[in-house]
Each structure stands twice: as C-alpha cells, then as structure tokens.
PDB file of C-alpha atoms in Angstrom:
ATOM      1  CA  MET C   1      27.310  69.853 148.804  1.00 65.00           C
ATOM      2  CA  GLY C   2      24.345  71.907 150.011  1.00 68.00           C
ATOM      3  CA  GLY C   3      21.065  71.015 151.673  1.00 84.00           C
ATOM      4  CA  VAL C   4      18.723  68.149 150.900  1.00 88.00           C
ATOM      5  CA  ALA C   5      17.603  68.276 147.253  1.00 90.00           C
ATOM      6  CA  LEU C   6      15.625  65.028 147.035  1.00 94.00           C
ATOM      7  CA  ARG C   7      13.940  62.804 149.594  1.00 95.00           C
ATOM      8  CA  VAL C   8      12.529  59.425 148.510  1.00 95.00           C
ATOM      9  CA  GLU C   9      10.304  57.845 151.168  1.00 94.00           C
ATOM     10  CA  LYS C  10       9.135  54.218 151.022  1.00 93.00           C
ATOM     11  CA  ILE C  11       8.390  54.178 147.306  1.00 94.00           C
ATOM     12  CA  VAL C  12       6.477  51.133 146.042  1.00 94.00           C
ATOM     13  CA  LYS C  13       5.540  50.390 142.444  1.00 94.00           C
ATOM     14  CA  GLN C  14       3.369  47.344 141.830  1.00 91.00           C
ATOM     15  CA  PHE C  15       2.434  45.982 138.420  1.00 89.00           C
ATOM     16  CA  GLU C  16      -0.311  43.458 137.692  1.00 83.00           C
ATOM     17  CA  LYS C  17      -0.043  40.773 135.019  1.00 78.00           C
ATOM     18  CA  GLY C  18      -2.698  38.374 133.775  1.00 70.00           C
ATOM     19  CA  ILE C  19      -6.399  38.635 132.985  1.00 70.00           C
ATOM     20  CA  LEU C  20      -8.256  36.079 135.113  1.00 65.00           C
ATOM     21  CA  TRP C  21      -5.600  35.550 137.779  1.00 68.00           C
ATOM     22  CA  LYS C  22      -3.655  38.651 138.668  1.00 71.00           C
ATOM     23  CA  ASN C  23       0.058  38.208 139.318  1.00 78.00           C
ATOM     24  CA  ARG C  24       1.281  41.206 141.321  1.00 82.00           C
ATOM     25  CA  ILE C  25       4.940  42.162 140.911  1.00 85.00           C
ATOM     26  CA  ARG C  26       6.653  44.794 143.025  1.00 88.00           C
ATOM     27  CA  ALA C  27       9.157  46.372 140.655  1.00 91.00           C
ATOM     28  CA  VAL C  28      10.121  48.839 143.410  1.00 93.00           C
ATOM     29  CA  ASP C  29       9.699  47.727 147.002  1.00 90.00           C
ATOM     30  CA  GLU C  30       9.815  50.337 149.803  1.00 91.00           C
ATOM     31  CA  VAL C  31      12.895  52.229 148.583  1.00 94.00           C
ATOM     32  CA  SER C  32      14.032  55.200 150.681  1.00 94.00           C
ATOM     33  CA  PHE C  33      17.048  57.510 150.382  1.00 95.00           C
ATOM     34  CA  GLN C  34      17.919  61.189 150.166  1.00 94.00           C
ATOM     35  CA  MET C  35      20.288  63.320 148.085  1.00 94.00           C
ATOM     36  CA  SER C  36      22.048  66.619 148.692  1.00 93.00           C
ATOM     37  CA  GLU C  37      22.457  69.461 146.215  1.00 92.00           C
ATOM     38  CA  ASN C  38      25.259  68.851 143.658  1.00 92.00           C
ATOM     39  CA  GLU C  39      25.447  65.143 144.602  1.00 94.00           C
ATOM     40  CA  VAL C  40      25.675  62.261 142.138  1.00 94.00           C
ATOM     41  CA  PHE C  41      23.782  59.159 143.274  1.00 96.00           C
ATOM     42  CA  GLY C  42      24.765  55.989 141.403  1.00 94.00           C
ATOM     43  CA  LEU C  43      22.101  53.269 141.143  1.00 95.00           C
ATOM     44  CA  VAL C  44      23.333  49.828 140.081  1.00 93.00           C
ATOM     45  CA  GLY C  45      21.897  46.341 139.689  1.00 90.00           C
ATOM     46  CA  GLU C  46      21.060  43.654 137.157  1.00 88.00           C
ATOM     47  CA  SER C  47      18.588  44.143 134.352  1.00 88.00           C
ATOM     48  CA  GLY C  48      15.112  43.812 135.847  1.00 88.00           C
ATOM     49  CA  SER C  49      16.095  44.939 139.343  1.00 91.00           C
ATOM     50  CA  GLY C  50      13.864  48.037 139.218  1.00 92.00           C
ATOM     51  CA  LYS C  51      16.438  50.783 138.558  1.00 93.00           C
ATOM     52  CA  THR C  52      14.758  52.411 135.557  1.00 93.00           C
ATOM     53  CA  THR C  53      11.279  52.104 137.101  1.00 94.00           C
ATOM     54  CA  LEU C  54      12.516  53.944 140.194  1.00 95.00           C
ATOM     55  CA  LEU C  55      14.129  56.618 138.012  1.00 95.00           C
ATOM     56  CA  LYS C  56      10.877  57.158 136.091  1.00 94.00           C
ATOM     57  CA  ILE C  57       8.953  57.508 139.358  1.00 94.00           C
ATOM     58  CA  ILE C  58      11.450  60.049 140.709  1.00 95.00           C
ATOM     59  CA  PHE C  59      11.168  62.125 137.515  1.00 93.00           C
ATOM     60  CA  ALA C  60       7.345  61.951 137.562  1.00 91.00           C
ATOM     61  CA  LEU C  61       7.030  59.893 134.378  1.00 91.00           C
ATOM     62  CA  ILE C  62       4.987  57.244 136.184  1.00 91.00           C
ATOM     63  CA  GLN C  63       3.090  57.360 139.481  1.00 92.00           C
ATOM     64  CA  PRO C  64       4.118  55.184 142.448  1.00 93.00           C
ATOM     65  CA  THR C  65       1.680  52.787 144.078  1.00 92.00           C
ATOM     66  CA  LEU C  66       2.725  53.971 147.545  1.00 93.00           C
ATOM     67  CA  GLY C  67       5.190  56.422 149.062  1.00 93.00           C
ATOM     68  CA  GLN C  68       6.161  60.010 148.384  1.00 93.00           C
ATOM     69  CA  ILE C  69       9.001  61.995 146.806  1.00 94.00           C
ATOM     70  CA  LEU C  70      10.001  65.481 147.922  1.00 93.00           C
ATOM     71  CA  PHE C  71      12.097  67.676 145.617  1.00 93.00           C
ATOM     72  CA  GLN C  72      13.338  70.888 147.235  1.00 90.00           C
ATOM     73  CA  GLY C  73      10.604  70.490 149.838  1.00 88.00           C
ATOM     74  CA  GLU C  74       7.711  70.001 147.371  1.00 89.00           C
ATOM     75  CA  GLU C  75       5.892  66.692 146.957  1.00 90.00           C
ATOM     76  CA  ILE C  76       6.172  65.807 143.265  1.00 89.00           C
ATOM     77  CA  THR C  77       4.113  62.615 143.635  1.00 84.00           C
ATOM     78  CA  SER C  78       1.008  64.807 143.943  1.00 80.00           C
ATOM     79  CA  LYS C  79      -1.102  65.400 140.837  1.00 76.00           C
ATOM     80  CA  ASP C  80      -0.796  69.176 140.988  1.00 80.00           C
ATOM     81  CA  SER C  81      -0.207  70.134 137.329  1.00 83.00           C
ATOM     82  CA  ALA C  82       1.331  73.532 138.151  1.00 85.00           C
ATOM     83  CA  LEU C  83       3.816  71.921 140.535  1.00 87.00           C
ATOM     84  CA  LEU C  84       4.746  69.242 137.973  1.00 86.00           C
ATOM     85  CA  LYS C  85       5.275  71.917 135.314  1.00 84.00           C
ATOM     86  CA  ARG C  86       7.734  73.730 137.584  1.00 86.00           C
ATOM     87  CA  PHE C  87       9.454  70.462 138.453  1.00 90.00           C
ATOM     88  CA  ARG C  88       9.932  69.425 134.813  1.00 86.00           C
ATOM     89  CA  LYS C  89      11.720  72.677 134.015  1.00 85.00           C
ATOM     90  CA  LYS C  90      14.254  71.748 136.696  1.00 90.00           C
ATOM     91  CA  ALA C  91      14.413  67.979 136.117  1.00 92.00           C
ATOM     92  CA  GLN C  92      15.229  66.150 132.866  1.00 92.00           C
ATOM     93  CA  ILE C  93      16.275  62.626 131.805  1.00 92.00           C
ATOM     94  CA  VAL C  94      19.031  61.474 129.447  1.00 92.00           C
ATOM     95  CA  PHE C  95      17.847  58.137 128.033  1.00 89.00           C
ATOM     96  CA  GLN C  96      19.779  54.957 127.339  1.00 87.00           C
ATOM     97  CA  ASP C  97      19.279  54.800 123.575  1.00 84.00           C
ATOM     98  CA  PRO C  98      19.920  58.249 122.068  1.00 78.00           C
ATOM     99  CA  TYR C  99      18.566  57.230 118.655  1.00 81.00           C
ATOM    100  CA  ALA C 100      15.248  55.935 120.045  1.00 83.00           C
ATOM    101  CA  SER C 101      14.805  59.055 122.195  1.00 79.00           C
ATOM    102  CA  LEU C 102      15.136  61.455 119.230  1.00 82.00           C
ATOM    103  CA  ASN C 103      12.501  62.075 116.567  1.00 82.00           C
ATOM    104  CA  PRO C 104      13.903  60.624 113.305  1.00 83.00           C
ATOM    105  CA  ARG C 105      11.868  63.141 111.253  1.00 86.00           C
ATOM    106  CA  LYS C 106      13.223  66.212 113.046  1.00 84.00           C
ATOM    107  CA  THR C 107      16.590  67.928 112.652  1.00 83.00           C
ATOM    108  CA  VAL C 108      18.642  69.269 115.531  1.00 81.00           C
ATOM    109  CA  ARG C 109      17.656  72.845 114.554  1.00 72.00           C
ATOM    110  CA  PRO C 110      15.369  74.780 116.948  1.00 64.00           C
ATOM    111  CA  PRO C 111      12.480  74.570 117.716  1.00 55.00           C
ATOM    112  CA  PHE C 112      12.771  70.833 117.079  1.00 55.00           C
ATOM    113  CA  THR C 113      15.079  68.313 118.770  1.00 68.00           C
ATOM    114  CA  VAL C 114      17.307  70.281 121.141  1.00 72.00           C
ATOM    115  CA  ALA C 115      14.811  73.055 121.928  1.00 63.00           C
ATOM    116  CA  ALA C 116      11.783  70.754 122.275  1.00 64.00           C
ATOM    117  CA  GLY C 117      11.350  71.753 125.922  1.00 61.00           C
ATOM    118  CA  MET C 118      11.608  75.496 125.243  1.00 61.00           C
ATOM    119  CA  THR C 119       8.312  76.150 123.441  1.00 55.00           C
ATOM    120  CA  TYR C 120       7.445  78.787 126.039  1.00 49.00           C
ATOM    121  CA  GLN C 121      10.424  80.973 124.980  1.00 49.00           C
ATOM    122  CA  LYS C 122      10.788  83.263 121.983  1.00 51.00           C
ATOM    123  CA  ALA C 123      12.654  82.040 118.897  1.00 48.00           C
ATOM    124  CA  ILE C 124      15.627  84.368 119.402  1.00 47.00           C
ATOM    125  CA  GLU C 125      15.988  83.204 123.007  1.00 63.00           C
ATOM    126  CA  GLN C 126      15.838  79.597 121.860  1.00 68.00           C
ATOM    127  CA  ASP C 127      18.609  80.122 119.295  1.00 71.00           C
ATOM    128  CA  HIS C 128      20.915  81.759 121.835  1.00 77.00           C
ATOM    129  CA  LYS C 129      20.324  79.093 124.486  1.00 81.00           C
ATOM    130  CA  VAL C 130      20.738  76.233 121.980  1.00 82.00           C
ATOM    131  CA  GLU C 131      24.022  77.705 120.732  1.00 83.00           C
ATOM    132  CA  GLU C 132      25.316  78.042 124.283  1.00 86.00           C
ATOM    133  CA  THR C 133      24.230  74.525 125.330  1.00 88.00           C
ATOM    134  CA  MET C 134      25.544  72.757 122.223  1.00 87.00           C
ATOM    135  CA  GLU C 135      28.962  74.308 122.749  1.00 88.00           C
ATOM    136  CA  LEU C 136      28.791  73.283 126.398  1.00 91.00           C
ATOM    137  CA  VAL C 137      28.303  69.588 125.486  1.00 91.00           C
ATOM    138  CA  GLY C 138      31.078  69.621 122.873  1.00 89.00           C
ATOM    139  CA  LEU C 139      29.062  69.938 119.634  1.00 86.00           C
ATOM    140  CA  VAL C 140      31.416  72.465 118.050  1.00 83.00           C
ATOM    141  CA  PRO C 141      31.029  74.183 115.640  1.00 82.00           C
ATOM    142  CA  TRP C 142      27.371  74.074 116.631  1.00 74.00           C
ATOM    143  CA  LYS C 143      25.980  75.352 113.293  1.00 79.00           C
ATOM    144  CA  ARG C 144      27.402  72.272 111.591  1.00 84.00           C
ATOM    145  CA  TYR C 145      24.902  70.042 113.424  1.00 84.00           C
ATOM    146  CA  LEU C 146      21.682  72.051 113.119  1.00 82.00           C
ATOM    147  CA  ALA C 147      20.474  70.652 109.785  1.00 83.00           C
ATOM    148  CA  ARG C 148      21.303  67.042 110.616  1.00 88.00           C
ATOM    149  CA  PHE C 149      18.795  64.294 111.330  1.00 88.00           C
ATOM    150  CA  PRO C 150      19.506  61.722 114.084  1.00 87.00           C
ATOM    151  CA  HIS C 151      20.622  59.062 111.559  1.00 88.00           C
ATOM    152  CA  GLU C 152      23.291  61.482 110.305  1.00 90.00           C
ATOM    153  CA  LEU C 153      24.927  61.689 113.730  1.00 89.00           C
ATOM    154  CA  SER C 154      27.308  59.218 115.339  1.00 88.00           C
ATOM    155  CA  GLY C 155      26.339  57.445 118.567  1.00 86.00           C
ATOM    156  CA  GLY C 156      28.404  59.831 120.690  1.00 89.00           C
ATOM    157  CA  GLU C 157      26.996  62.886 118.886  1.00 89.00           C
ATOM    158  CA  ARG C 158      23.421  61.649 119.372  1.00 90.00           C
ATOM    159  CA  GLN C 159      24.031  61.227 123.086  1.00 91.00           C
ATOM    160  CA  ARG C 160      25.499  64.749 123.286  1.00 91.00           C
ATOM    161  CA  VAL C 161      22.344  66.053 121.570  1.00 89.00           C
ATOM    162  CA  GLY C 162      20.293  64.167 124.172  1.00 89.00           C
ATOM    163  CA  ILE C 163      22.310  65.769 126.985  1.00 92.00           C
ATOM    164  CA  ALA C 164      21.933  69.208 125.388  1.00 89.00           C
ATOM    165  CA  ARG C 165      18.167  68.720 125.146  1.00 87.00           C
ATOM    166  CA  ALA C 166      18.065  67.928 128.879  1.00 89.00           C
ATOM    167  CA  LEU C 167      20.145  70.984 129.831  1.00 90.00           C
ATOM    168  CA  VAL C 168      18.674  73.592 127.494  1.00 86.00           C
ATOM    169  CA  THR C 169      15.675  74.261 129.766  1.00 84.00           C
ATOM    170  CA  GLY C 170      18.041  75.198 132.606  1.00 87.00           C
ATOM    171  CA  ALA C 171      17.529  71.906 134.446  1.00 90.00           C
ATOM    172  CA  THR C 172      19.727  71.334 137.502  1.00 92.00           C
ATOM    173  CA  PHE C 173      18.459  67.831 138.355  1.00 95.00           C
ATOM    174  CA  ILE C 174      19.441  65.216 135.771  1.00 95.00           C
ATOM    175  CA  GLY C 175      18.601  61.521 135.561  1.00 95.00           C
ATOM    176  CA  ALA C 176      20.868  59.412 133.350  1.00 94.00           C
ATOM    177  CA  ASP C 177      19.474  55.985 132.443  1.00 93.00           C
ATOM    178  CA  GLU C 178      22.516  53.934 131.364  1.00 91.00           C
ATOM    179  CA  PRO C 179      23.620  56.729 128.994  1.00 91.00           C
ATOM    180  CA  VAL C 180      26.870  55.034 127.937  1.00 89.00           C
ATOM    181  CA  SER C 181      25.793  51.376 127.626  1.00 87.00           C
ATOM    182  CA  ASN C 182      25.262  51.649 123.832  1.00 83.00           C
ATOM    183  CA  LEU C 183      28.588  53.390 123.171  1.00 85.00           C
ATOM    184  CA  ASP C 184      32.029  51.940 122.474  1.00 85.00           C
ATOM    185  CA  VAL C 185      34.743  52.197 125.132  1.00 83.00           C
ATOM    186  CA  SER C 186      36.529  55.324 123.863  1.00 83.00           C
ATOM    187  CA  ILE C 187      33.301  57.321 123.390  1.00 88.00           C
ATOM    188  CA  ARG C 188      32.033  56.044 126.741  1.00 89.00           C
ATOM    189  CA  ALA C 189      34.993  57.638 128.519  1.00 89.00           C
ATOM    190  CA  LEU C 190      34.395  60.968 126.738  1.00 91.00           C
ATOM    191  CA  ILE C 191      30.702  61.038 127.723  1.00 92.00           C
ATOM    192  CA  LEU C 192      31.519  60.187 131.359  1.00 92.00           C
ATOM    193  CA  ASN C 193      34.096  63.011 131.431  1.00 92.00           C
ATOM    194  CA  LEU C 194      31.460  65.314 129.940  1.00 93.00           C
ATOM    195  CA  PHE C 195      29.005  64.475 132.734  1.00 94.00           C
ATOM    196  CA  GLN C 196      31.733  65.157 135.302  1.00 93.00           C
ATOM    197  CA  ASN C 197      32.574  68.530 133.727  1.00 94.00           C
ATOM    198  CA  LEU C 198      28.910  69.543 133.464  1.00 94.00           C
ATOM    199  CA  ARG C 199      28.342  68.664 137.077  1.00 93.00           C
ATOM    200  CA  SER C 200      31.255  70.883 138.158  1.00 92.00           C
ATOM    201  CA  ARG C 201      30.377  73.827 135.897  1.00 92.00           C
ATOM    202  CA  LEU C 202      26.599  73.844 136.351  1.00 92.00           C
ATOM    203  CA  GLY C 203      26.293  72.449 139.891  1.00 92.00           C
ATOM    204  CA  LEU C 204      24.101  69.569 138.731  1.00 94.00           C
ATOM    205  CA  THR C 205      22.411  67.053 141.020  1.00 95.00           C
ATOM    206  CA  MET C 206      22.324  63.686 139.245  1.00 95.00           C
ATOM    207  CA  ILE C 207      20.999  60.146 139.479  1.00 96.00           C
ATOM    208  CA  PHE C 208      23.170  57.884 137.346  1.00 95.00           C
ATOM    209  CA  VAL C 209      21.691  54.446 136.576  1.00 94.00           C
ATOM    210  CA  SER C 210      23.894  51.606 135.348  1.00 91.00           C
ATOM    211  CA  HIS C 211      24.417  47.859 135.602  1.00 86.00           C
ATOM    212  CA  ASP C 212      28.184  48.440 135.557  1.00 82.00           C
ATOM    213  CA  LEU C 213      29.784  49.270 138.918  1.00 83.00           C
ATOM    214  CA  ALA C 214      33.004  50.410 137.209  1.00 81.00           C
ATOM    215  CA  VAL C 215      31.099  53.126 135.312  1.00 85.00           C
ATOM    216  CA  VAL C 216      29.284  54.316 138.446  1.00 89.00           C
ATOM    217  CA  ARG C 217      32.530  54.374 140.422  1.00 86.00           C
ATOM    218  CA  SER C 218      34.027  57.069 138.198  1.00 85.00           C
ATOM    219  CA  LEU C 219      31.182  59.510 138.781  1.00 89.00           C
ATOM    220  CA  SER C 220      29.197  58.879 141.968  1.00 92.00           C
ATOM    221  CA  ASP C 221      29.418  60.312 145.479  1.00 93.00           C
ATOM    222  CA  THR C 222      26.941  57.733 146.820  1.00 94.00           C
ATOM    223  CA  VAL C 223      26.159  54.300 145.387  1.00 95.00           C
ATOM    224  CA  GLY C 224      22.976  52.290 145.935  1.00 95.00           C
ATOM    225  CA  VAL C 225      22.695  48.635 144.900  1.00 95.00           C
ATOM    226  CA  MET C 226      19.254  47.324 143.907  1.00 94.00           C
ATOM    227  CA  TYR C 227      18.036  43.728 143.753  1.00 92.00           C
ATOM    228  CA  ARG C 228      14.418  42.674 143.087  1.00 90.00           C
ATOM    229  CA  GLY C 229      13.168  46.199 143.637  1.00 91.00           C
ATOM    230  CA  LYS C 230      14.934  46.686 146.980  1.00 92.00           C
ATOM    231  CA  LEU C 231      17.981  48.699 147.984  1.00 94.00           C
ATOM    232  CA  VAL C 232      20.248  46.042 149.487  1.00 94.00           C
ATOM    233  CA  GLU C 233      23.321  48.218 150.100  1.00 95.00           C
ATOM    234  CA  MET C 234      24.172  51.911 150.061  1.00 95.00           C
ATOM    235  CA  ALA C 235      27.474  53.602 150.828  1.00 94.00           C
ATOM    236  CA  ARG C 236      29.395  56.825 150.277  1.00 88.00           C
ATOM    237  CA  GLY C 237      32.406  57.276 148.031  1.00 79.00           C
ATOM    238  CA  GLU C 238      34.773  54.366 147.588  1.00 86.00           C
ATOM    239  CA  GLU C 239      33.412  52.487 150.614  1.00 90.00           C
ATOM    240  CA  ILE C 240      31.168  50.152 148.626  1.00 90.00           C
ATOM    241  CA  PHE C 241      34.064  49.166 146.347  1.00 88.00           C
ATOM    242  CA  VAL C 242      36.659  48.784 149.100  1.00 88.00           C
ATOM    243  CA  ASN C 243      34.374  47.126 151.649  1.00 90.00           C
ATOM    244  CA  PRO C 244      31.322  45.494 149.977  1.00 90.00           C
ATOM    245  CA  LEU C 245      29.177  43.806 152.632  1.00 91.00           C
ATOM    246  CA  HIS C 246      26.116  42.378 150.880  1.00 91.00           C
ATOM    247  CA  PRO C 247      26.751  39.097 148.984  1.00 90.00           C
ATOM    248  CA  TYR C 248      24.983  40.527 145.923  1.00 91.00           C
ATOM    249  CA  THR C 249      27.278  43.567 145.855  1.00 90.00           C
ATOM    250  CA  ARG C 250      30.281  41.256 146.017  1.00 87.00           C
ATOM    251  CA  LEU C 251      28.825  39.231 143.163  1.00 86.00           C
ATOM    252  CA  LEU C 252      28.466  42.369 141.026  1.00 86.00           C
ATOM    253  CA  LEU C 253      32.022  43.465 141.776  1.00 84.00           C
ATOM    254  CA  ASP C 254      33.401  40.003 140.982  1.00 80.00           C
ATOM    255  CA  SER C 255      31.655  40.098 137.604  1.00 75.00           C
ATOM    256  CA  CYS C 256      33.768  43.129 136.583  1.00 70.00           C
ATOM    257  CA  LEU C 257      37.002  42.258 134.813  1.00 61.00           C
ATOM    258  CA  LEU C 258      40.183  43.890 136.123  1.00 61.00           C
ATOM    259  CA  PRO C 259      42.206  45.886 133.582  1.00 62.00           C
ATOM    260  CA  ASN C 260      45.409  44.265 134.864  1.00 58.00           C
ATOM    261  CA  PRO C 261      45.681  40.707 133.388  1.00 60.00           C
ATOM    262  CA  ALA C 262      48.071  39.531 136.119  1.00 62.00           C
ATOM    263  CA  ARG C 263      45.709  40.626 138.919  1.00 58.00           C
ATOM    264  CA  GLU C 264      42.726  39.192 137.031  1.00 54.00           C
ATOM    265  CA  ARG C 265      44.350  35.728 136.963  1.00 57.00           C
ATOM    266  CA  MET C 266      45.223  35.888 140.679  1.00 61.00           C
ATOM    267  CA  ARG C 267      41.836  36.859 142.089  1.00 61.00           C
ATOM    268  CA  ASN C 268      39.271  34.389 143.416  1.00 60.00           C
ATOM    269  CA  PRO C 269      35.819  35.646 142.359  1.00 59.00           C
ATOM    270  CA  MET C 270      32.581  34.548 144.021  1.00 59.00           C
ATOM    271  CA  ILE C 271      30.856  31.871 141.917  1.00 55.00           C
ATOM    272  CA  GLU C 272      27.125  31.476 142.438  1.00 55.00           C
ATOM    273  CA  THR C 273      25.379  28.124 142.132  1.00 47.00           C
ATOM    274  CA  HIS C 274      22.082  29.607 140.959  1.00 47.00           C
ATOM    275  CA  VAL C 275      21.982  31.981 137.986  1.00 46.00           C
ATOM    276  CA  GLY C 276      19.046  34.087 136.859  1.00 46.00           C
ATOM    277  CA  LEU C 277      16.721  36.718 138.190  1.00 45.00           C
ATOM    278  CA  SER C 278      13.384  35.318 139.300  1.00 46.00           C
ATOM    279  CA  TRP C 279      10.560  37.159 141.028  1.00 44.00           C
ATOM    280  CA  LYS C 280       9.326  33.909 142.553  1.00 48.00           C
ATOM    281  CA  GLY C 281      10.638  32.512 145.806  1.00 44.00           C
ATOM    282  CA  GLN C 282      10.370  32.928 149.534  1.00 47.00           C
ATOM    283  CA  LYS C 283       7.905  35.768 150.164  1.00 51.00           C
ATOM    284  CA  SER C 284       8.907  36.130 153.801  1.00 51.00           C
ATOM    285  CA  SER C 285      12.684  35.848 153.471  1.00 77.00           C
ATOM    286  CA  CYS C 286      15.646  37.706 152.025  1.00 84.00           C
ATOM    287  CA  PRO C 287      15.091  38.240 148.263  1.00 84.00           C
ATOM    288  CA  PHE C 288      18.664  37.092 147.568  1.00 86.00           C
ATOM    289  CA  TYR C 289      18.290  33.871 149.580  1.00 81.00           C
ATOM    290  CA  ALA C 290      18.122  31.472 146.591  1.00 80.00           C
ATOM    291  CA  ARG C 291      21.399  32.808 145.146  1.00 83.00           C
ATOM    292  CA  CYS C 292      23.338  33.511 148.340  1.00 83.00           C
ATOM    293  CA  LEU C 293      26.363  31.349 149.167  1.00 81.00           C
ATOM    294  CA  ARG C 294      26.296  32.413 152.843  1.00 81.00           C
ATOM    295  CA  LYS C 295      22.605  31.755 153.560  1.00 82.00           C
ATOM    296  CA  GLU C 296      21.540  30.469 156.959  1.00 83.00           C
ATOM    297  CA  THR C 297      18.247  29.542 158.655  1.00 82.00           C
ATOM    298  CA  VAL C 298      17.849  33.052 160.112  1.00 84.00           C
ATOM    299  CA  CYS C 299      17.567  34.413 156.546  1.00 83.00           C
ATOM    300  CA  LEU C 300      14.175  32.667 156.151  1.00 82.00           C
ATOM    301  CA  GLU C 301      12.480  34.405 159.065  1.00 81.00           C
ATOM    302  CA  GLU C 302      11.655  37.844 157.624  1.00 82.00           C
ATOM    303  CA  PRO C 303      13.047  40.224 154.993  1.00 84.00           C
ATOM    304  CA  PRO C 304      16.118  42.172 156.176  1.00 88.00           C
ATOM    305  CA  LYS C 305      15.895  45.953 156.510  1.00 89.00           C
ATOM    306  CA  LEU C 306      18.409  48.464 155.189  1.00 91.00           C
ATOM    307  CA  GLU C 307      20.270  49.463 158.342  1.00 90.00           C
ATOM    308  CA  GLY C 308      23.427  51.463 158.969  1.00 90.00           C
ATOM    309  CA  VAL C 309      26.511  49.446 159.935  1.00 89.00           C
ATOM    310  CA  SER C 310      28.924  52.402 159.912  1.00 88.00           C
ATOM    311  CA  GLU C 311      28.871  56.083 159.030  1.00 88.00           C
ATOM    312  CA  GLY C 312      27.491  56.454 155.510  1.00 87.00           C
ATOM    313  CA  HIS C 313      27.202  52.675 154.941  1.00 94.00           C
ATOM    314  CA  ALA C 314      23.926  50.723 155.156  1.00 94.00           C
ATOM    315  CA  VAL C 315      23.186  47.118 154.198  1.00 94.00           C
ATOM    316  CA  ALA C 316      20.118  44.844 154.187  1.00 92.00           C
ATOM    317  CA  CYS C 317      21.585  41.561 155.412  1.00 90.00           C
ATOM    318  CA  LYS C 318      21.079  39.672 158.689  1.00 87.00           C
ATOM    319  CA  LEU C 319      24.524  38.092 158.512  1.00 85.00           C
ATOM    320  CA  ILE C 320      26.417  41.402 158.752  1.00 81.00           C
TER     321      ILE C 320
END
C-alpha cells in the first residue's frame, strides 16, 4: 500500500423531518478514518446505520452538514466545480441494484450505458476503451452484449456492466454499495472474485459497503462497523473477526451462520433482549445502550469515543 489516498474528518450528515416540528436525525455522526492507496475498506452495519449515506458523501453525491473529506490532498467537500469534475473521473460507484442503476431504454453499446461517463472522448476512443473494459470484467465475447438492453441480461451480467461503467473512465477509487446483495450465492462468489482480481490488476482503492461481515471478510484490508451513524469499531485484517470487542460487532458476527453444521450447533451466540433499530433513546449515552447485554451505569454518562486499544484496532466502548 502507498500513501494516504483518502482522509475523512468528523463527517456529519443531518436530515430534518416534519413540517411544523422539525425532527433532526444524524444519519452520519462525526465519522473519521483514513485509507491508503490500493486499500479496501469494508463498511458494515445494519440497514439504516448510515453506511450508504456516508458512501454518497465520500463520492460527492450529497454534501455533508459538517466535516471535510480530502482525496489525494484535495478537499472534495468544497463546491469547486473544476475540482469535482477531476474527482469524478477518478472516483465511481457500483450500485446495489444493477437493474435500477441502468437506463432500461439504452443498450450496452457506446455511447450509451457503459460509455456514459466518456462523452468527452472521441467515438473511436470510446469503442476501444469499452472493448478493453468489458473483457476485463468478464463480458466475453464483448460484441455479443452491445445490442442488449438491461432486461436482456442476467443479474450477474448487469452487475458486470455496472462495474465496467465505473472503470471505463479510468477510475482508481471505487465505491461498492452492497454490489452482491441481490445476487444468488454462486454469482456472488464470482463477482467478489472479480473485485479482488480488478483490485490486483488495476491497483484500485475501494470502499466496500455491506451488511454481511462474511462478504466483507473476503475482500477487505480494514473493516469499520457502523451503528446509528457512528463508527463503533475499526480494525485491520482478520483482527475484527478473531477478536471482536464491541458488543454490536459480536452481535453481527453471531448473526452469521457457520458453513459447518456441527460447529453451528455447538456455538453459543449472543442473544439480544431488544430487537430493532431506533433513533430515539438516551441522547447523552452510548447509542447501543438499549440493546447491550453488558451495559453499566458508566455507559449513561457520555457517548464513548472511538479510541485505539491496540495497534490497528479501535473501539467506541467504555467497558473495554
């Protein structure tokens, strides 16, 4: 891995609901981390924990309420249109639903679906780059797919088209928003292997969002766990799977079934007494307090901060 590619500093995103009485919700709450070149950062958590909102902020699709993001030393949270144009040539997103992210009235053929981000290049350059990229993502023979509409492609093929569209501009920073959640198990494995191969061949830096820790484990160098808009644990490599410290991380791991039936029957998973994600609760305490089985009086005093407990491992819990 090289130098620092991305620095996220105290990002906050607040939404307001209601007409007469405003209900303010912090979808992202003071999140900070950094990534190196050619690193894959896995972001996991329940639905509604703020993962996709954070991803959209990082890729300049929505503006944060507070905080700043630096990509290769440039602040992309500024409203400088020239800077954002340069950034978007380097940074692209692969969306969760490949069918919804493609235009149903357009074929794969340039200058439509795959080459949508290449309007600044000549037609002959587009054709060459599209051919090269489609072969790279496994759409071979590539000419076979050009005249097809999205509904004529399988789920795995649509996702490969989505990946090709992200790479065809020469992007080196990729955000993947649960790209395999809509695919069956066999196709899921192929797409994950494709991401791994692309990362090795092209030197990609990636943020991989998922609610499934098992999926993130196969791909990520660093894993961050989000709950109610906060990063509650972050660790390198296998550390977060071998030594989970935050009760919420343990809860996520216990929710994953083991592929070995004998081991699955023998384990003793954590069972929570309160189920459901609610944005209401103790404003001045740990956000996980209502669901935590280890909670104590000290947890009510003030929100815990994400602090390092060992090299490459940080957790936001006062009981650690």
